[in-house]
CSV table of C-alpha atoms in Angstrom, one decimal:
chain,number,residue,atom,x,y,z
A,1,GLY,CA,0.0,0.0,0.0
A,2,ALA,CA,0.9,3.7,-0.1
A,3,VAL,CA,-1.1,5.6,2.5
A,4,VAL,CA,-0.4,9.2,3.4
A,5,SER,CA,-2.1,11.0,6.3
A,6,GLN,CA,-2.4,14.6,7.2
A,7,HIS,CA,-3.3,16.2,10.4
A,8,PRO,CA,-5.3,18.2,11.1
A,9,SER,CA,-7.9,18.0,8.4
A,10,TRP,CA,-9.4,21.3,9.4
A,11,VAL,CA,-7.9,24.4,11.0
A,12,ILE,CA,-9.6,27.7,11.9
A,13,CYS,CA,-7.3,30.3,13.4
A,14,LYS,CA,-7.0,34.0,14.1
A,15,SER,CA,-4.9,36.2,11.9
A,16,GLY,CA,-1.3,36.4,13.2
A,17,THR,CA,-1.1,32.9,14.6
A,18,SER,CA,1.0,30.1,13.3
A,19,VAL,CA,-0.4,26.8,12.2
A,20,LYS,CA,1.5,23.5,11.9
A,21,ILE,CA,0.3,20.8,9.5
A,22,GLU,CA,1.7,17.2,9.6
A,23,CYS,CA,2.1,14.8,6.7
A,24,ARG,CA,2.9,11.2,7.4
A,25,SER,CA,3.6,8.2,5.1
A,26,LEU,CA,2.0,5.4,7.1
A,27,ASP,CA,3.2,2.2,5.3
A,28,PHE,CA,6.3,3.3,3.4
A,29,GLN,CA,9.4,5.5,3.7
A,30,ALA,CA,9.2,8.7,1.8
A,31,THR,CA,12.5,10.2,0.8
A,32,THR,CA,10.7,13.1,-0.9
A,33,MET,CA,7.5,14.8,0.1
A,34,PHE,CA,5.7,17.7,-1.6
A,35,TRP,CA,3.5,20.5,-0.4
A,36,TYR,CA,0.8,21.9,-2.6
A,37,ARG,CA,-1.8,24.6,-2.1
A,38,GLN,CA,-5.1,24.7,-4.0
A,39,PHE,CA,-7.6,27.6,-4.0
A,40,PRO,CA,-11.3,26.9,-4.9
A,41,LYS,CA,-11.8,25.8,-8.5
A,42,GLN,CA,-8.1,26.2,-9.2
A,43,SER,CA,-5.4,23.8,-10.0
A,44,LEU,CA,-2.7,22.4,-7.7
A,45,MET,CA,0.1,24.7,-7.0
A,46,LEU,CA,3.4,23.2,-5.9
A,47,MET,CA,4.8,25.1,-3.0
A,48,ALA,CA,7.9,23.2,-2.1
A,49,THR,CA,9.8,19.9,-2.3
A,50,SER,CA,11.0,18.4,0.9
A,51,ASN,CA,13.8,15.9,1.1
A,52,GLU,CA,14.5,14.0,4.3
A,53,GLY,CA,17.4,15.5,6.2
A,54,SER,CA,17.9,18.5,4.0
A,55,LYS,CA,16.4,21.9,3.4
A,56,ALA,CA,13.3,22.2,1.4
A,57,THR,CA,13.3,23.6,-2.1
A,58,TYR,CA,10.7,26.3,-2.6
A,59,GLU,CA,9.0,27.2,-5.8
A,60,GLN,CA,9.3,30.7,-7.1
A,61,GLY,CA,7.1,33.2,-5.3
A,62,VAL,CA,6.7,31.0,-2.2
A,63,GLU,CA,8.1,32.7,0.9
A,64,LYS,CA,10.3,30.2,2.7
A,65,ASP,CA,10.2,32.2,6.0
A,66,LYS,CA,6.4,32.2,6.0
A,67,PHE,CA,6.0,28.5,5.0
A,68,LEU,CA,8.5,26.6,7.1
A,69,ILE,CA,9.0,23.0,6.1
A,70,ASN,CA,10.7,20.3,8.2
A,71,HIS,CA,11.3,16.8,6.9
A,72,ALA,CA,12.8,15.3,10.0
A,73,SER,CA,12.3,11.6,9.2
A,74,LEU,CA,11.5,9.3,6.3
A,75,THR,CA,7.8,9.3,7.4
A,76,LEU,CA,7.1,12.8,8.6
A,77,SER,CA,7.1,16.2,7.0
A,78,THR,CA,5.6,19.3,8.6
A,79,LEU,CA,4.5,22.6,7.1
A,80,THR,CA,4.2,25.6,9.4
A,81,VAL,CA,2.3,28.6,8.2
A,82,THR,CA,3.7,31.5,10.3
A,83,SER,CA,1.8,34.6,11.1
A,84,ALA,CA,-1.2,33.4,9.0
A,85,HIS,CA,-3.4,36.0,7.3
A,86,PRO,CA,-6.8,35.6,5.6
A,87,GLU,CA,-5.2,35.3,2.2
A,88,ASP,CA,-3.4,32.1,3.4
A,89,SER,CA,-6.8,30.4,3.7
A,90,SER,CA,-6.6,27.5,1.3
A,91,PHE,CA,-6.5,23.7,0.9
A,92,TYR,CA,-3.0,22.4,1.7
A,93,ILE,CA,-2.2,19.0,0.4
A,94,CYS,CA,1.0,17.0,0.9
A,95,SER,CA,2.2,14.1,-1.2
A,96,ALA,CA,4.9,11.5,-0.8
A,97,ARG,CA,7.1,9.7,-3.2
A,98,LYS,CA,7.9,6.1,-2.4
A,99,GLY,CA,11.7,5.5,-2.6
A,100,GLN,CA,13.0,6.2,-6.1
A,101,GLN,CA,9.6,5.7,-7.7
A,102,GLU,CA,8.1,8.8,-9.4
A,103,THR,CA,4.5,8.1,-8.3
A,104,GLN,CA,3.2,10.6,-5.8
A,105,TYR,CA,0.6,9.5,-3.2
A,106,PHE,CA,-1.5,12.3,-1.8
A,107,GLY,CA,-2.7,12.9,1.7
A,108,PRO,CA,-6.3,13.9,2.3
A,109,GLY,CA,-5.5,17.6,2.6
A,110,THR,CA,-5.9,20.2,5.3
A,111,ARG,CA,-8.3,23.1,5.0
A,112,LEU,CA,-7.0,26.3,6.6
A,113,LEU,CA,-9.3,29.2,7.4
A,114,VAL,CA,-7.7,32.3,8.8
A,115,LEU,CA,-10.2,34.8,10.3
B,1,GLN,CA,3.2,27.3,-23.7
B,2,LYS,CA,2.2,25.4,-20.6
B,3,GLU,CA,4.2,22.3,-19.8
B,4,VAL,CA,1.2,20.1,-19.4
B,5,GLU,CA,-2.0,21.1,-21.1
B,6,GLN,CA,-5.5,19.8,-20.6
B,7,ASN,CA,-8.9,21.0,-21.8
B,8,SER,CA,-10.6,22.4,-18.7
B,9,GLY,CA,-14.0,21.1,-19.8
B,10,PRO,CA,-16.5,20.5,-18.5
B,11,LEU,CA,-16.7,17.3,-20.5
B,12,SER,CA,-20.2,15.9,-20.3
B,13,VAL,CA,-21.1,12.3,-21.2
B,14,PRO,CA,-24.1,10.1,-20.6
B,15,GLU,CA,-24.0,7.2,-18.3
B,16,GLY,CA,-22.6,4.1,-20.0
B,17,ALA,CA,-20.6,6.0,-22.6
B,18,ILE,CA,-16.9,6.3,-23.1
B,19,ALA,CA,-15.3,9.4,-21.7
B,20,SER,CA,-12.1,10.4,-23.4
B,21,LEU,CA,-9.7,12.8,-21.6
B,22,ASN,CA,-6.7,14.2,-23.3
B,23,CYS,CA,-3.4,15.7,-22.3
B,24,THR,CA,-0.3,17.1,-24.1
B,25,TYR,CA,3.1,17.9,-22.7
B,26,SER,CA,6.0,20.0,-23.9
B,27,ASP,CA,9.1,18.1,-22.7
B,28,ARG,CA,9.9,15.5,-25.3
B,29,GLY,CA,12.2,13.7,-22.9
B,30,SER,CA,9.4,13.1,-20.4
B,31,GLN,CA,9.5,9.6,-18.9
B,32,SER,CA,6.5,9.0,-16.6
B,33,PHE,CA,2.9,9.8,-17.0
B,34,PHE,CA,0.1,9.7,-14.4
B,35,TRP,CA,-3.6,10.2,-14.2
B,36,TYR,CA,-5.2,11.3,-11.0
B,37,ARG,CA,-8.9,11.8,-10.1
B,38,GLN,CA,-9.9,14.6,-7.7
B,39,TYR,CA,-13.4,14.8,-6.4
B,40,SER,CA,-14.7,18.2,-5.3
B,41,GLY,CA,-13.3,19.1,-1.9
B,42,LYS,CA,-10.9,16.1,-1.8
B,43,SER,CA,-7.3,15.5,-2.6
B,44,PRO,CA,-6.1,13.7,-5.8
B,45,GLU,CA,-6.0,10.0,-5.9
B,46,LEU,CA,-3.9,8.0,-8.4
B,47,ILE,CA,-5.8,6.1,-11.1
B,48,MET,CA,-3.0,4.9,-13.4
B,49,PHE,CA,0.5,5.5,-14.5
B,50,ILE,CA,2.1,4.7,-17.8
B,51,TYR,CA,5.7,4.7,-18.9
B,52,SER,CA,5.7,3.1,-22.4
B,53,ASN,CA,4.1,3.9,-25.7
B,54,GLY,CA,0.8,2.2,-26.3
B,55,ASP,CA,-2.1,1.3,-24.1
B,56,LYS,CA,-2.4,0.2,-20.5
B,57,GLU,CA,-5.7,-1.1,-19.2
B,58,ASP,CA,-6.9,-1.3,-15.6
B,59,GLY,CA,-10.6,-2.2,-15.3
B,60,ARG,CA,-12.7,0.4,-16.9
B,61,PHE,CA,-9.7,2.7,-17.4
B,62,THR,CA,-7.3,2.7,-20.3
B,63,ALA,CA,-4.3,5.0,-20.5
B,64,GLN,CA,-2.8,5.7,-23.9
B,65,LEU,CA,0.6,7.2,-24.5
B,66,ASN,CA,2.1,8.5,-27.8
B,67,LYS,CA,5.5,9.9,-27.1
B,68,ALA,CA,6.1,10.9,-30.7
B,69,SER,CA,3.0,13.1,-30.5
B,70,GLN,CA,3.6,14.1,-26.9
B,71,TYR,CA,0.1,13.0,-26.1
B,72,VAL,CA,-1.4,11.0,-23.3
B,73,SER,CA,-5.0,10.1,-22.8
B,74,LEU,CA,-7.4,8.4,-20.4
B,75,LEU,CA,-10.4,6.5,-21.6
B,76,ILE,CA,-13.2,5.6,-19.1
B,77,ARG,CA,-15.5,2.9,-20.4
B,78,ASP,CA,-19.0,2.5,-19.1
B,79,SER,CA,-18.9,5.9,-17.4
B,80,GLN,CA,-20.8,6.1,-14.2
B,81,PRO,CA,-22.1,9.2,-12.3
B,82,SER,CA,-19.5,8.4,-9.6
B,83,ASP,CA,-16.8,9.1,-12.2
B,84,SER,CA,-17.8,12.8,-12.2
B,85,ALA,CA,-14.7,14.5,-11.0
B,86,THR,CA,-11.7,16.5,-12.1
B,87,TYR,CA,-9.0,14.4,-13.8
B,88,LEU,CA,-5.4,15.6,-13.5
B,89,CYS,CA,-2.7,14.6,-16.0
B,90,ALA,CA,0.8,14.6,-14.5
B,91,VAL,CA,4.1,14.2,-16.3
B,92,THR,CA,7.6,13.7,-14.9
B,93,PRO,CA,10.0,15.5,-17.2
B,94,SER,CA,13.4,14.2,-18.3
B,95,ARG,CA,16.0,13.5,-15.7
B,96,ALA,CA,17.4,16.9,-16.4
B,97,GLY,CA,14.3,18.3,-14.9
B,98,GLY,CA,15.1,16.9,-11.5
B,99,PHE,CA,12.2,14.5,-11.2
B,100,LYS,CA,9.7,17.3,-10.5
B,101,THR,CA,6.3,16.1,-11.6
B,102,ILE,CA,4.3,18.7,-13.5
B,103,PHE,CA,0.5,18.7,-13.1
B,104,GLY,CA,-2.0,19.9,-15.7
B,105,ALA,CA,-4.9,22.1,-14.6
B,106,GLY,CA,-7.4,19.2,-14.9
B,107,THR,CA,-10.4,18.4,-17.0
B,108,ARG,CA,-13.8,18.4,-15.3
B,109,LEU,CA,-15.9,15.4,-16.2
B,110,PHE,CA,-19.7,15.1,-15.7
B,111,VAL,CA,-21.4,11.8,-16.2
B,112,LYS,CA,-25.1,12.3,-16.6
B,113,ALA,CA,-27.4,9.6,-15.2
C-alpha cells in the first residue's frame, strides 16, 4: 500500500497565529514529500519539495520564511504557516514519493481558514 | 506554452458512454505519465501510471501514450455518475528536470445519469 495521512484535516485560526500541518507516510518510507496549495476551483500549485534531512526547495514566489518545512524523518514532514493571514486560507495538500519511484501519493489535505 | 495542457472542460457524457480525456506535454524527454482523479473538496487519488508507448488497461480505465506526438489520454469505459470529478494529468520530465512532476490544470468530467 501507499497511505499518506495529514493532520489536522481542518484548522480555523485567528490572523497572526502560526499553524502546523503534519504529513505522514504510514506504510512506506518517503525520501521526498511535496507540499501543494489549492484555491477553490483552481489547480494544484506546488509550494515546495521536501527531502529528508535537507532543506526544502521552494517554488518561485513562495516565501520560505512564511511557510516553514521540516522533513525530520522518512515518514514525517511538517508545514508551518507562520503569522497566518486571511489570504493564506486555502486547501493544503501533501504528497509523498515512495523510494526512487516517481509516483506521488497524496494525503487527504488540510483546510485552513484564517479569520 | 504550458508544460502540461488539458482541456478544462467540462466534458459531459451520458452514463454508460466512453469518456475520453486528453493531455499534451511539452518536454519531449518526459518519462513517466500519471492520471489522478480529484473529487470536489478532496485531494487527488492515483488512477493509473504509464511509462511506455501504447495502451495500458486497468478495469474500466485505459491510458494511452504516444511519445512521438507528446500526447497521453485516459479512456473511461461504461462511465458512471460516480466518475464525475476533475481528472489531472501529471508528467515527470526528463531527468534533467530533477524529477519534479508537473500537473495539468485538470479536466472536469460530468457523467449524466
